[in-house]
Amino acid sequence: MQQHTYPLEAWCIRETSFDTASHFLDETLFALGNGYIGLRGTAEEGYGGPAGTSLDGTYLNGFYESEPIQYPEAAYGLAKVNQFMLNVPNAKGVELWLGDERFDLLTGSIQTYERVLDFRTGLLTRVVEWTSPQGRGVRVRSRRMVSFENKHLFALEFEVTSLNYEGPARLVSALDGAVKNQEAGDDPRVGSAISGPTLHLVDSEQANGFSALVQKTHNSGFTLISATESVLSADLPAVSAQDGQRLTQSWSLALAAGQTVTLTKYGSYYSSRDYDAKDLMWRSQDTLSNAAAAGFDVLRLSQEQYLADFWQQADVQIAGDDALQQGMHFNQFHLLQSVGRDGKTNISAKGVTGEGYEGHYFWDTEIYIFPFFLYSKPEIARKLLEYRYAGLPKARERARQMSHDKGALYPWRTIAGDECSAYFPAGTAQYHINADIAYSIKMYMDATGDQEYLLKAGAEIVMETARIWTGIGSYDREGRFCINQVTGPDEYTALVNNNYYTNAMARMHLNFAASIAEQLQAQAPSEFARIAAAMALDVSEPAEWRRAASLMRLPYDEALQIHAQDDSFLSKKVWDFANTPKENYPLLLNYHPMVIYRHQVCKQADVVLALLLLSDQFTLEDKRRDFDYYEAVTTHDSSLSSCIFGIIAAEVGYQDKAYHYFMETARLDLDDTHGNTHYGVHTAAMAGTWLGVAYGFAGMRVAGGALHFAPQLPKQWQHYTFKIHFRGALLEVHVEAGRVEYRLLQGESLSFTHGGESVALSLSQPKQSRSFE
């Protein structure tokens, strides 16, 4: 797979040549989405290049098929059913015929070519001048968008100008339901294990310019209506046709030299996951007719306004490194495109750009992605928490399956709330998912003080999930509270006793749950009684949580003076990195799991992640020693790793390492450093880029509910600026050489610390500067 190098522009990626070698990757990078619909960046006319250079996918976040998981050897409690995101009908197809020749960039010759994805307008624009094999020349200009204002809608404009051709022409708008999912093969990160079609045709409907496919999934029982409304600028009738699951609307015309004709196409997707099946058709027709009545430019302006508001709150400016500035904006834009905003959906590891990890949601959301939205667009962060509350009944069911008589255990990977991890040592055993979700709720409460959310959902989640720790853990002969046979964040070390990260996060979780119980008993007794009754909470449980937290075993090696990853990690043989060929990375694709588990080798940050999330519990010397030790045994085979190492490197004074890790994170997808971006972006790493600026270089931490900064300026930069929402205020942080300026943009007041020194901003004093070394 060839990497495509784009000019270093802050607000777009620009492609100036058409290349089949980079096409698969380009499809991902130029993908459009709105948190529900995802359209890979394949051209409207399609692509017929070499095998293995394309996956023309269309995805709907949260719309899935299910299938029983087949185990050669079954065991009690294993996940039973997998859920996987579907490649749904392709509604963006447009064919152009000049006489008997079809517009196709793989034939004829290309005179000029440019494609731009603009992060400020949300438009994917392409302009091509092409000459057919018989010398017929046209200019094609297309514009495409997926609406942020209406999750069910996308629109595109396909404009054709004849340069020298006079004669018959035809435009065809296609809706193609004959699609299938990518097969994962031997790489579990790629796609699904299913083969063949996953949607069967129930009905279809066509009228002048309108096409709709009605399909159903085989097992999950969902109905989907994919529909288009196509409008030609010339006043000509459309001819409808159907070939199996492919519907077309076509227009024939006589094209004159210099003439321009435009086909505008509106597409929608509605499923019975959101609405009653009987209402899907009229909703589709209503959405498309309203969009067509408004026109493409009205939708375009609405898109620009939505993004202007987003960037006003979220923009991170970096002066001095154009590659990083482009990477930052690219990542932020793709995060916005990928995240579910309806409380029913989450954000998957690949967003809506590809089928990697089958569209599943992981703990990536809470620990990596959630902070970006919490501090940039907190209303989206709340929707992500609402999704977890909607999954609480399923989490209770899973806890019973795992022999916990009370409490809730969230799934390791899921779409609709059921555990979908077929490989339990690296999946279900990662009990820290419960603490990760509790941590995100704690972050949310610290940043927003949203008591309404706490009473409605947050308190119940935190307390119900805290019960699992006292269910799985036990006291050893020395009276220490131990949590055995779990897997921490590092997936190269499985089923261990007292994983440091898990135990430390469990301690935080237990104390947080007890604090909530005590707070609500004192301040909202009737609400506490309601919640306690709903979960049958015993009055003695909060005290039990406190006791377990206070006696938690946290492994520490006195000789090395480091926090041990688990009870056995330091007794294992260190992986032979010197004699491991470069082509044998990532290790998971080249060695049996048991071989990896026997060694000291980390796929990603584990103890080092705890140093960040529980920052105030460690001294700077602790962090430096831990960083030094674990960096030497970490492969960073996971895209979740580099950003965390970069943040801690910045904190302990390793500036060059911090910058290297940050650079690797910021352009991971644009530079395809992991070699698999063609299967979809890496949303956790994208969010890790924002963490690298705010948590890394600006030293932002929240401890005890208070906000702290300890900024530094990378030597490669002239200055950087970012903004955060905190307690109803919007704060701008501008860092330049030796000086930082804090500015209150919204809100009446905000207090925080800078390098340990108190700073108070208010309407009367909205701006203050501080110095740093």
XYZ file of C-alpha atoms in Angstrom, residues 517-525 528:
10
model
C -23.508 7.307 48.072
C -22.484 9.508 51.009
C -23.143 12.720 49.078
C -26.599 11.687 47.900
C -27.610 10.371 51.315
C -26.774 13.766 52.786
C -27.928 16.083 50.009
C -30.658 14.220 48.110
C -31.967 11.486 50.435
C -30.700 8.187 46.921
